[in-house]
Amino acid sequence: MRNRIIAAIAAAVLGCSGPVLAKVSPAEAERLKNDLTPVGAERAGNESGTIPAWTGGLASPPANWREGTVEINPFPEDEALYVITRDNLDQYRDILSDGHIQMLEQYGPEFFMPVYQTRRTAAFPEHVYEKFYQNALTAELLDNGNGVRDTIMTSPFPIPQNGLEAIWNHILRYRGEELSFRSASATPQRDGSFNPVVNQYDYFFAYSRPGAELEDIDNKIFYLKTETVAPSSLAGTITLVHETLDQVRSPRLAWRYDSGSRRLRRSPNLAYETDLPNSSSLRSVDQKDMYNGAPNQYDWELKGKRELIVPYNAYKLHDETVRPNDVIRPNHINQDLTRYELHRVWVVEAKRRTGISHIYDRRVYYIDEDSWQILATEEYNEAGELWRVSEAHNIVYYSVPVFWTTMEMTYDLKAQRYYIDGLDNGYPAYNFEPGYRGSEFTAAAARRAARR
């Protein structure tokens, strides 16, 4: 078997008739203070030393970084250890995903993967680590896995027992308490030409606020308001989302204000396989943030762990001197700005349930053991062909700290085009303390904002 599985963990998770007990024993939870990190990763490095032990991550920013400024590269002296290309990929197949193998074969030699020293930088505040431990003792899946209970603030299942628990860890991972930033997305043509769409993003994470209790947040994970700034033809468009925890019982609420009609309307179909707005049909709504929304359309299997080359510590892509023209190239982004490292990832396979309609028949997720962030995915069509490959390039945002994406892209291997999001270069640093209140994210508040 070509793919080397480090730890095989069987799981069939959907189709249950009652709650799936997921909380672990106190003795098992104590592992989060011993051989496992607070988030559930293996604290030790690997036998060969190519993956180091976890020592707390990048919990403190570089000495020359200043609060309120864009994150700087904490490893400016690092050089690539080696570069994987189409010509030498056979040497590395065992530590490459099928998606990256296909990218190398289809787009090489222009597409290559510079591999750097592995640095386990993912870090979170101490009070978040405490919640990981508490969640491990109490969290459970609801009926059929469409929601969770007895959990708050961050990932519910630091010691996962099945694939559905692992994907909920991504969906509910800690991303701060509130956030304001501006960035652009684009869908480059085959020749590399593009027209960016610039949006202002404002988040309020009800689930992650200190002191919050699950029964008090009205089934909400977060509130999100986006306002399109450019181009002029779309400027003034506002989208408001109330992201719910159990989306089968209480589906995602979404509204959209079109500056042309000057009306705020409900958007009931902003979920699942619906085309992501402004993505030229290259990405579905549930691919935003690598995966979001209700998991009820798939059966989820936890395949185990692998050592895999994945995007990590993408400070070159995040650099404030870089511009979209520096990033975007025909077929894929500028690989000179990327950084890949060898990390342990959880492998989760999602197979479309019988009778469900979705453009993706099978999906594979590679989830970082140190953060529960999905780092890469593969999407297959009904014929079983690899159709799309997605990457999440991540950094530690120093002011929190929190490990999250700075840029995401979905590569359509058949259309030979891609969608890219997170072109935040040239804009102010992310503000994780804008001082929002939940009342600012109601439909009435969005309507007032649209009329100003």
CSV table of C-alpha atoms in Angstrom, one decimal:
chain,number,residue,atom,x,y,z
A,1,MET,CA,0.0,0.0,0.0
A,2,ARG,CA,1.6,3.2,-1.2
A,3,ASN,CA,0.3,5.5,1.5
A,4,ARG,CA,1.9,4.8,4.8
A,5,ILE,CA,-0.6,4.9,7.6
A,6,ILE,CA,0.9,5.6,11.0
A,7,ALA,CA,-2.1,4.8,13.1
A,8,ALA,CA,-5.2,3.1,11.7
A,9,ILE,CA,-8.4,4.0,13.6
A,10,ALA,CA,-11.7,2.5,12.3
A,11,ALA,CA,-14.9,4.6,12.5
A,12,ALA,CA,-18.4,4.5,11.1
A,13,VAL,CA,-20.1,7.5,12.5
A,14,LEU,CA,-23.4,8.5,10.8
A,15,GLY,CA,-26.6,6.6,10.8
A,16,CYS,CA,-26.7,6.2,14.6
A,17,SER,CA,-30.1,6.0,16.2
A,18,GLY,CA,-29.1,7.9,19.4
A,19,PRO,CA,-26.3,10.0,20.9
A,20,VAL,CA,-22.8,8.7,20.3
A,21,LEU,CA,-20.9,8.8,23.6
A,22,ALA,CA,-17.6,10.5,22.9
A,23,LYS,CA,-16.4,11.9,26.2
A,24,VAL,CA,-13.3,10.1,27.5
A,25,SER,CA,-12.4,8.9,31.0
A,26,PRO,CA,-10.5,11.1,33.4
A,27,ALA,CA,-7.5,8.8,33.1
A,28,GLU,CA,-7.6,9.2,29.3
A,29,ALA,CA,-8.0,13.0,29.5
A,30,GLU,CA,-4.9,13.1,31.7
A,31,ARG,CA,-2.9,12.2,28.5
A,32,LEU,CA,-3.5,15.9,27.4
A,33,LYS,CA,-1.1,16.8,30.2
A,34,ASN,CA,1.4,14.1,29.6
A,35,ASP,CA,2.1,12.3,26.3
A,36,LEU,CA,-0.3,14.4,24.3
A,37,THR,CA,-0.3,18.2,23.9
A,38,PRO,CA,-3.3,20.2,25.3
A,39,VAL,CA,-5.0,19.9,21.8
A,40,GLY,CA,-4.5,16.2,21.5
A,41,ALA,CA,-1.4,16.0,19.3
A,42,GLU,CA,1.5,13.7,20.0
A,43,ARG,CA,3.9,15.6,22.2
A,44,ALA,CA,6.9,13.7,21.1
A,45,GLY,CA,8.7,14.0,17.7
A,46,ASN,CA,9.0,11.1,15.3
A,47,GLU,CA,11.7,8.4,15.5
A,48,SER,CA,13.8,9.9,12.6
A,49,GLY,CA,13.8,13.4,14.2
A,50,THR,CA,12.3,15.0,11.1
A,51,ILE,CA,9.3,16.0,13.2
A,52,PRO,CA,10.4,17.6,16.5
A,53,ALA,CA,8.7,17.4,19.8
A,54,TRP,CA,6.1,20.1,20.6
A,55,THR,CA,7.5,22.6,23.1
A,56,GLY,CA,4.6,25.1,23.3
A,57,GLY,CA,4.4,26.5,19.8
A,58,LEU,CA,5.0,30.1,18.9
A,59,ALA,CA,3.3,31.4,22.0
A,60,SER,CA,5.3,34.6,22.1
A,61,PRO,CA,5.9,36.8,19.0
A,62,PRO,CA,9.3,37.6,17.6
A,63,ALA,CA,11.0,40.4,19.5
A,64,ASN,CA,11.0,42.8,16.6
A,65,TRP,CA,7.2,42.5,16.0
A,66,ARG,CA,4.9,45.2,17.2
A,67,GLU,CA,1.3,44.9,18.2
A,68,GLY,CA,-1.1,46.2,15.5
A,69,THR,CA,1.3,45.4,12.7
A,70,VAL,CA,1.3,42.6,10.1
A,71,GLU,CA,2.9,39.4,11.3
A,72,ILE,CA,6.5,39.1,10.3
A,73,ASN,CA,8.4,35.9,9.4
A,74,PRO,CA,9.8,34.4,12.6
A,75,PHE,CA,12.3,32.3,10.7
A,76,PRO,CA,13.8,34.6,8.1
A,77,GLU,CA,17.0,32.6,7.9
A,78,ASP,CA,15.4,29.3,7.1
A,79,GLU,CA,16.3,27.8,3.7
A,80,ALA,CA,14.5,25.0,1.9
A,81,LEU,CA,15.9,21.6,2.9
A,82,TYR,CA,14.8,20.2,-0.5
A,83,VAL,CA,12.4,20.9,-3.3
A,84,ILE,CA,9.9,18.3,-4.6
A,85,THR,CA,9.4,18.5,-8.4
A,86,ARG,CA,7.7,16.4,-11.0
A,87,ASP,CA,11.1,14.9,-11.8
A,88,ASN,CA,11.9,13.7,-8.3
A,89,LEU,CA,8.4,13.1,-6.8
A,90,ASP,CA,8.9,9.3,-6.7
A,91,GLN,CA,11.4,9.8,-3.9
A,92,TYR,CA,8.7,11.4,-1.8
A,93,ARG,CA,5.4,9.7,-2.8
A,94,ASP,CA,5.1,8.1,0.6
A,95,ILE,CA,4.8,11.6,2.3
A,96,LEU,CA,2.7,13.3,-0.4
A,97,SER,CA,-1.0,13.4,-0.7
A,98,ASP,CA,-2.7,12.2,-3.9
A,99,GLY,CA,-3.7,15.8,-4.6
A,100,HIS,CA,-0.2,17.1,-4.4
A,101,ILE,CA,1.1,14.2,-6.5
A,102,GLN,CA,-1.5,15.2,-9.2
A,103,MET,CA,-0.6,18.9,-9.0
A,104,LEU,CA,3.1,18.0,-9.5
A,105,GLU,CA,2.4,15.7,-12.4
A,106,GLN,CA,-0.1,18.0,-14.1
A,107,TYR,CA,1.6,21.4,-13.6
A,108,GLY,CA,5.3,20.6,-13.2
A,109,PRO,CA,7.9,21.9,-13.5
A,110,GLU,CA,6.3,25.2,-12.7
A,111,PHE,CA,4.5,23.7,-9.7
A,112,PHE,CA,7.0,22.5,-7.2
A,113,MET,CA,7.0,22.2,-3.4
A,114,PRO,CA,9.9,23.8,-1.3
A,115,VAL,CA,10.1,21.8,1.9
A,116,TYR,CA,11.5,23.5,5.0
A,117,GLN,CA,12.5,22.5,8.5
A,118,THR,CA,9.4,21.4,10.5
A,119,ARG,CA,8.4,23.9,13.1
A,120,ARG,CA,5.5,23.1,15.3
A,121,THR,CA,4.3,26.7,15.8
A,122,ALA,CA,0.6,26.3,16.5
A,123,ALA,CA,-0.3,27.9,19.8
A,124,PHE,CA,-3.4,29.1,21.7
A,125,PRO,CA,-4.1,31.0,24.9
A,126,GLU,CA,-3.8,29.1,28.1
A,127,HIS,CA,-7.6,29.4,28.9
A,128,VAL,CA,-8.3,27.7,25.5
A,129,TYR,CA,-6.0,24.8,26.5
A,130,GLU,CA,-8.0,24.4,29.7
A,131,LYS,CA,-11.2,24.2,27.7
A,132,PHE,CA,-9.7,21.4,25.5
A,133,TYR,CA,-9.3,19.4,28.7
A,134,GLN,CA,-12.8,20.1,30.0
A,135,ASN,CA,-14.4,19.3,26.6
A,136,ALA,CA,-12.6,16.0,26.5
A,137,LEU,CA,-14.4,15.0,29.7
A,138,THR,CA,-17.9,16.2,28.7
A,139,ALA,CA,-18.4,16.6,25.0
A,140,GLU,CA,-20.8,14.3,23.1
A,141,LEU,CA,-22.2,14.1,19.6
A,142,LEU,CA,-25.9,14.7,19.2
A,143,ASP,CA,-28.2,12.3,17.3
A,144,ASN,CA,-26.6,11.3,14.0
A,145,GLY,CA,-23.7,13.6,14.7
A,146,ASN,CA,-25.4,16.7,13.4
A,147,GLY,CA,-24.3,18.7,16.5
A,148,VAL,CA,-22.5,18.5,19.8
A,149,ARG,CA,-23.3,19.1,23.4
A,150,ASP,CA,-21.5,19.9,26.7
A,151,THR,CA,-18.7,21.7,24.9
A,152,ILE,CA,-17.6,25.3,24.5
A,153,MET,CA,-14.9,27.6,23.1
A,154,THR,CA,-12.8,25.2,21.1
A,155,SER,CA,-12.6,21.7,19.5
A,156,PRO,CA,-14.8,19.3,21.5
A,157,PHE,CA,-12.9,16.0,21.0
A,158,PRO,CA,-9.1,16.4,21.5
A,159,ILE,CA,-8.9,12.6,21.7
A,160,PRO,CA,-11.1,11.7,18.7
A,161,GLN,CA,-12.7,8.3,18.3
A,162,ASN,CA,-14.1,8.7,14.8
A,163,GLY,CA,-14.1,10.8,11.7
A,164,LEU,CA,-17.1,12.9,12.7
A,165,GLU,CA,-15.5,14.0,15.9
A,166,ALA,CA,-12.4,15.0,13.9
A,167,ILE,CA,-14.3,17.1,11.5
A,168,TRP,CA,-16.2,18.8,14.4
A,169,ASN,CA,-12.8,19.6,15.8
A,170,HIS,CA,-12.1,21.6,12.7
A,171,ILE,CA,-15.5,23.3,12.6
A,172,LEU,CA,-15.4,24.4,16.2
A,173,ARG,CA,-11.6,25.1,16.5
A,174,TYR,CA,-10.6,28.3,18.3
A,175,ARG,CA,-10.2,31.3,16.0
A,176,GLY,CA,-10.3,34.1,18.5
A,177,GLU,CA,-13.3,35.8,20.0
A,178,GLU,CA,-13.9,38.5,17.4
A,179,LEU,CA,-12.1,39.7,14.3
A,180,SER,CA,-12.0,42.4,11.7
A,181,PHE,CA,-9.9,42.4,8.5
A,182,ARG,CA,-9.9,43.1,4.8
A,183,SER,CA,-8.8,40.8,2.0
A,184,ALA,CA,-9.4,39.9,-1.7
A,185,SER,CA,-10.4,36.8,-3.6
A,186,ALA,CA,-9.9,36.0,-7.3
A,187,THR,CA,-10.5,33.4,-9.9
A,188,PRO,CA,-7.6,33.8,-12.3
A,189,GLN,CA,-8.0,33.0,-16.0
A,190,ARG,CA,-5.7,30.4,-17.6
A,191,ASP,CA,-3.3,33.1,-18.6
A,192,GLY,CA,-3.1,34.4,-15.0
A,193,SER,CA,-5.2,37.5,-15.5
A,194,PHE,CA,-7.6,38.3,-12.7
A,195,ASN,CA,-10.0,40.8,-11.3
A,196,PRO,CA,-9.9,40.8,-7.4
A,197,VAL,CA,-13.0,41.1,-5.3
A,198,VAL,CA,-12.2,42.9,-2.1
A,199,ASN,CA,-14.3,42.3,1.1
A,200,GLN,CA,-14.4,43.6,4.6
A,201,TYR,CA,-14.9,40.7,7.1
A,202,ASP,CA,-16.2,41.1,10.6
A,203,TYR,CA,-16.6,38.1,12.9
A,204,PHE,CA,-18.1,37.6,16.3
A,205,PHE,CA,-17.4,34.1,17.7
A,206,ALA,CA,-20.2,33.5,20.2
A,207,TYR,CA,-19.1,30.0,20.9
A,208,SER,CA,-15.5,31.0,21.8
A,209,ARG,CA,-16.2,34.0,24.1
A,210,PRO,CA,-14.9,33.6,27.7
A,211,GLY,CA,-17.8,32.7,30.1
A,212,ALA,CA,-20.1,31.6,27.3
A,213,GLU,CA,-22.2,28.5,27.9
A,214,LEU,CA,-23.7,26.4,25.1
A,215,GLU,CA,-27.3,26.9,26.3
A,216,ASP,CA,-26.8,30.7,26.2
A,217,ILE,CA,-25.5,31.2,22.7
A,218,ASP,CA,-28.7,30.3,20.9
A,219,ASN,CA,-27.2,27.5,18.9
A,220,LYS,CA,-24.7,29.9,17.2
A,221,ILE,CA,-21.1,29.3,16.5
A,222,PHE,CA,-20.3,32.7,15.1
A,223,TYR,CA,-21.8,35.8,13.3
A,224,LEU,CA,-20.2,37.0,10.2
A,225,LYS,CA,-20.8,40.2,8.1
A,226,THR,CA,-19.0,40.8,4.9
A,227,GLU,CA,-19.2,44.0,2.8
A,228,THR,CA,-17.8,44.1,-0.7
A,229,VAL,CA,-15.5,47.1,-1.3
A,230,ALA,CA,-14.4,46.5,-4.9
A,231,PRO,CA,-15.0,46.3,-7.8
A,232,SER,CA,-17.4,49.1,-8.1
A,233,SER,CA,-20.0,46.9,-9.8
A,234,LEU,CA,-20.3,44.8,-6.5
A,235,ALA,CA,-19.4,47.5,-4.0
A,236,GLY,CA,-21.9,47.8,-1.2
A,237,THR,CA,-23.0,44.2,-1.3
A,238,ILE,CA,-23.4,42.9,2.3
A,239,THR,CA,-23.7,39.3,3.4
A,240,LEU,CA,-24.8,38.5,6.9
A,241,VAL,CA,-24.4,34.9,8.3
A,242,HIS,CA,-25.5,33.4,11.6
A,243,GLU,CA,-23.6,30.1,11.7
A,244,THR,CA,-25.5,27.6,13.7
A,245,LEU,CA,-24.2,24.6,15.6
A,246,ASP,CA,-26.8,22.0,14.8
A,247,GLN,CA,-27.6,23.0,11.2
A,248,VAL,CA,-30.1,20.2,10.7
A,249,ARG,CA,-32.3,21.4,13.6
A,250,SER,CA,-31.7,25.1,12.9
A,251,PRO,CA,-30.2,25.7,9.5
A,252,ARG,CA,-27.6,28.5,8.8
A,253,LEU,CA,-29.3,31.9,8.6
A,254,ALA,CA,-28.0,34.2,5.8
A,255,TRP,CA,-29.1,37.5,4.3
A,256,ARG,CA,-27.7,39.4,1.4
A,257,TYR,CA,-28.0,43.1,0.6
A,258,ASP,CA,-27.7,44.0,-3.1
A,259,SER,CA,-26.8,47.6,-3.7
A,260,GLY,CA,-28.7,47.5,-7.0
A,261,SER,CA,-32.0,46.5,-5.5
A,262,ARG,CA,-31.3,48.2,-2.1
A,263,ARG,CA,-33.0,45.3,-0.3
A,264,LEU,CA,-31.8,42.9,2.3
A,265,ARG,CA,-33.1,39.4,1.4
A,266,ARG,CA,-32.8,36.0,3.0
A,267,SER,CA,-30.4,33.6,1.3
A,268,PRO,CA,-31.7,30.2,2.2
A,269,ASN,CA,-29.5,28.2,-0.2
A,270,LEU,CA,-26.1,29.5,1.1
A,271,ALA,CA,-24.9,26.0,2.1
A,272,TYR,CA,-23.6,22.6,1.0
A,273,GLU,CA,-22.8,22.4,-2.8
A,274,THR,CA,-24.1,25.9,-3.7
A,275,ASP,CA,-21.5,27.9,-5.7
A,276,LEU,CA,-19.5,30.1,-3.4
A,277,PRO,CA,-20.3,33.7,-4.4
A,278,ASN,CA,-17.7,35.3,-6.7
A,279,SER,CA,-15.9,31.9,-7.2
A,280,SER,CA,-16.8,31.4,-10.9
A,281,SER,CA,-18.3,28.0,-9.8
A,282,LEU,CA,-14.8,26.8,-8.8
A,283,ARG,CA,-15.7,26.3,-5.2
A,284,SER,CA,-18.8,25.3,-3.2
A,285,VAL,CA,-20.0,27.1,-0.1
A,286,ASP,CA,-19.1,24.2,2.2
A,287,GLN,CA,-15.4,24.5,1.0
A,288,LYS,CA,-15.1,28.0,2.6
A,289,ASP,CA,-12.6,27.7,5.5
A,290,MET,CA,-11.7,24.3,3.9
A,291,TYR,CA,-14.9,22.7,5.3
A,292,ASN,CA,-17.9,24.3,7.1
A,293,GLY,CA,-21.6,23.6,7.8
A,294,ALA,CA,-23.6,20.5,8.7
A,295,PRO,CA,-21.8,17.2,8.2
A,296,ASN,CA,-25.0,15.2,7.5
A,297,GLN,CA,-24.5,14.6,3.8
A,298,TYR,CA,-21.5,12.3,4.2
A,299,ASP,CA,-20.3,9.3,6.1
A,300,TRP,CA,-17.1,10.1,7.8
A,301,GLU,CA,-14.2,7.7,8.5
A,302,LEU,CA,-11.1,8.4,10.5
A,303,LYS,CA,-8.4,6.7,8.5
A,304,GLY,CA,-5.6,7.3,11.0
A,305,LYS,CA,-2.5,9.5,11.0
A,306,ARG,CA,0.1,10.1,8.4
A,307,GLU,CA,3.4,12.0,8.2
A,308,LEU,CA,2.7,14.3,5.2
A,309,ILE,CA,4.2,17.3,3.4
A,310,VAL,CA,1.7,20.1,4.0
A,311,PRO,CA,1.5,23.9,3.7
A,312,TYR,CA,2.7,25.5,7.0
A,313,ASN,CA,4.1,28.8,8.4
A,314,ALA,CA,3.2,30.8,5.3
A,315,TYR,CA,4.8,34.0,6.4
A,316,LYS,CA,6.1,34.7,2.9
A,317,LEU,CA,2.6,34.7,1.4
A,318,HIS,CA,1.4,36.9,4.3
A,319,ASP,CA,4.2,39.4,4.0
A,320,GLU,CA,3.0,43.0,3.9
A,321,THR,CA,5.3,43.8,0.9
A,322,VAL,CA,3.7,41.1,-1.3
A,323,ARG,CA,0.9,42.0,-3.6
A,324,PRO,CA,-1.7,39.8,-5.5
A,325,ASN,CA,0.3,40.2,-8.7
A,326,ASP,CA,3.3,38.6,-6.9
A,327,VAL,CA,1.1,35.6,-5.8
A,328,ILE,CA,-1.1,34.8,-8.8
A,329,ARG,CA,0.3,32.8,-11.7
A,330,PRO,CA,-1.4,30.7,-14.4
A,331,ASN,CA,-2.8,27.4,-13.1
A,332,HIS,CA,-1.5,27.9,-9.5
A,333,ILE,CA,0.0,30.4,-7.2
A,334,ASN,CA,3.7,31.5,-7.2
A,335,GLN,CA,5.3,28.5,-5.5
A,336,ASP,CA,8.4,30.5,-4.6
A,337,LEU,CA,6.3,32.2,-1.9
A,338,THR,CA,5.1,28.9,-0.4
A,339,ARG,CA,6.5,26.9,2.5
A,340,TYR,CA,5.8,23.2,3.1
A,341,GLU,CA,6.8,21.1,6.1
A,342,LEU,CA,6.5,17.5,7.3
A,343,HIS,CA,3.8,17.2,9.9
A,344,ARG,CA,1.6,14.6,11.3
A,345,VAL,CA,-2.0,14.9,10.1
A,346,TRP,CA,-5.3,13.1,10.8
A,347,VAL,CA,-6.7,11.7,7.6
A,348,VAL,CA,-10.5,11.8,7.3
A,349,GLU,CA,-12.5,10.4,4.4
A,350,ALA,CA,-16.0,11.6,3.6
A,351,LYS,CA,-18.2,9.5,1.3
A,352,ARG,CA,-21.5,10.9,0.1
A,353,ARG,CA,-24.5,9.2,1.7
A,354,THR,CA,-26.9,7.2,-0.4
A,355,GLY,CA,-29.7,9.4,-1.8
A,356,ILE,CA,-27.8,12.7,-1.2
A,357,SER,CA,-27.1,15.1,-4.0
A,358,HIS,CA,-23.7,16.8,-3.9
A,359,ILE,CA,-21.2,17.6,-6.6
A,360,TYR,CA,-18.5,15.8,-4.6
A,361,ASP,CA,-18.9,12.0,-4.2
A,362,ARG,CA,-15.8,11.6,-2.0
A,363,ARG,CA,-13.6,14.0,-0.1
A,364,VAL,CA,-10.4,13.5,1.8
A,365,TYR,CA,-9.2,15.9,4.5
A,366,TYR,CA,-5.8,16.2,6.0
A,367,ILE,CA,-6.1,17.8,9.5
A,368,ASP,CA,-3.2,19.3,11.4
A,369,GLU,CA,-2.7,17.4,14.7
A,370,ASP,CA,-1.4,20.6,16.4
A,371,SER,CA,-4.4,22.8,15.7
A,372,TRP,CA,-7.3,20.9,14.1
A,373,GLN,CA,-7.0,23.1,11.1
A,374,ILE,CA,-7.6,21.4,7.7
A,375,LEU,CA,-4.4,21.9,5.7
A,376,ALA,CA,-5.3,20.2,2.4
A,377,THR,CA,-8.2,18.4,0.8
A,378,GLU,CA,-9.1,16.3,-2.2
A,379,GLU,CA,-12.5,16.4,-3.9
A,380,TYR,CA,-13.6,13.5,-6.2
A,381,ASN,CA,-16.5,13.5,-8.7
A,382,GLU,CA,-19.1,10.8,-9.1
A,383,ALA,CA,-16.9,8.9,-11.6
A,384,GLY,CA,-14.2,8.6,-8.9
A,385,GLU,CA,-11.9,11.0,-10.6
A,386,LEU,CA,-9.8,13.5,-8.6
A,387,TRP,CA,-11.5,16.8,-9.5
A,388,ARG,CA,-10.2,19.5,-7.2
A,389,VAL,CA,-7.4,20.0,-4.7
A,390,SER,CA,-7.5,22.6,-1.9
A,391,GLU,CA,-4.7,24.1,0.3
A,392,ALA,CA,-4.8,26.2,3.4
A,393,HIS,CA,-1.6,28.2,4.0
A,394,ASN,CA,-1.5,29.1,7.7
A,395,ILE,CA,0.4,31.2,10.2
A,396,VAL,CA,0.2,32.0,13.9
A,397,TYR,CA,-1.5,35.4,14.5
A,398,TYR,CA,0.7,36.7,17.3
A,399,SER,CA,-1.7,39.0,19.2
A,400,VAL,CA,-4.0,36.2,20.3
A,401,PRO,CA,-2.1,33.8,19.6
A,402,VAL,CA,-4.1,31.7,17.2
A,403,PHE,CA,-3.2,29.4,14.3
A,404,TRP,CA,-5.4,30.1,11.2
A,405,THR,CA,-5.3,30.5,7.5
A,406,THR,CA,-3.8,33.5,5.8
A,407,MET,CA,-4.6,32.2,2.3
A,408,GLU,CA,-6.7,29.4,0.8
A,409,MET,CA,-7.0,28.1,-2.8
A,410,THR,CA,-9.0,25.4,-4.6
A,411,TYR,CA,-7.4,24.1,-7.8
A,412,ASP,CA,-9.8,22.7,-10.4
A,413,LEU,CA,-7.8,20.1,-12.3
A,414,LYS,CA,-10.3,19.8,-15.1
A,415,ALA,CA,-11.0,23.5,-15.8
A,416,GLN,CA,-7.3,24.2,-15.1
A,417,ARG,CA,-8.3,27.3,-13.1
A,418,TYR,CA,-8.3,28.1,-9.4
A,419,TYR,CA,-10.1,30.1,-6.8
A,420,ILE,CA,-7.9,32.0,-4.2
A,421,ASP,CA,-9.0,33.7,-1.0
A,422,GLY,CA,-7.1,35.6,1.6
A,423,LEU,CA,-5.2,38.1,-0.5
A,424,ASP,CA,-4.8,40.4,2.5
A,425,ASN,CA,-1.4,41.8,1.4
A,426,GLY,CA,-1.3,45.6,1.5
A,427,TYR,CA,-4.2,45.9,4.0
A,428,PRO,CA,-3.9,46.6,7.8
A,429,ALA,CA,-3.2,43.8,10.2
A,430,TYR,CA,-6.0,41.6,11.4
A,431,ASN,CA,-7.7,43.2,14.4
A,432,PHE,CA,-8.7,40.5,17.0
A,433,GLU,CA,-10.1,43.1,19.4
A,434,PRO,CA,-12.5,45.4,17.4
A,435,GLY,CA,-14.9,45.6,20.3
A,436,TYR,CA,-18.0,44.1,18.6
A,437,ARG,CA,-21.3,43.2,20.3
A,438,GLY,CA,-23.6,40.5,19.2
A,439,SER,CA,-26.3,43.0,18.6
A,440,GLU,CA,-24.3,44.5,15.7
A,441,PHE,CA,-24.9,41.3,13.7
A,442,THR,CA,-28.7,41.3,13.5
A,443,ALA,CA,-30.6,41.6,10.2
A,444,ALA,CA,-31.8,45.0,11.4
A,445,ALA,CA,-28.3,46.2,12.1
A,446,ALA,CA,-27.1,45.0,8.6
A,447,ARG,CA,-30.0,46.8,7.0
A,448,ARG,CA,-29.1,50.1,8.8
A,449,ALA,CA,-25.5,49.7,7.8
A,450,ALA,CA,-26.4,49.2,4.1
A,451,ARG,CA,-28.4,52.4,4.1
A,452,ARG,CA,-25.6,54.5,5.4
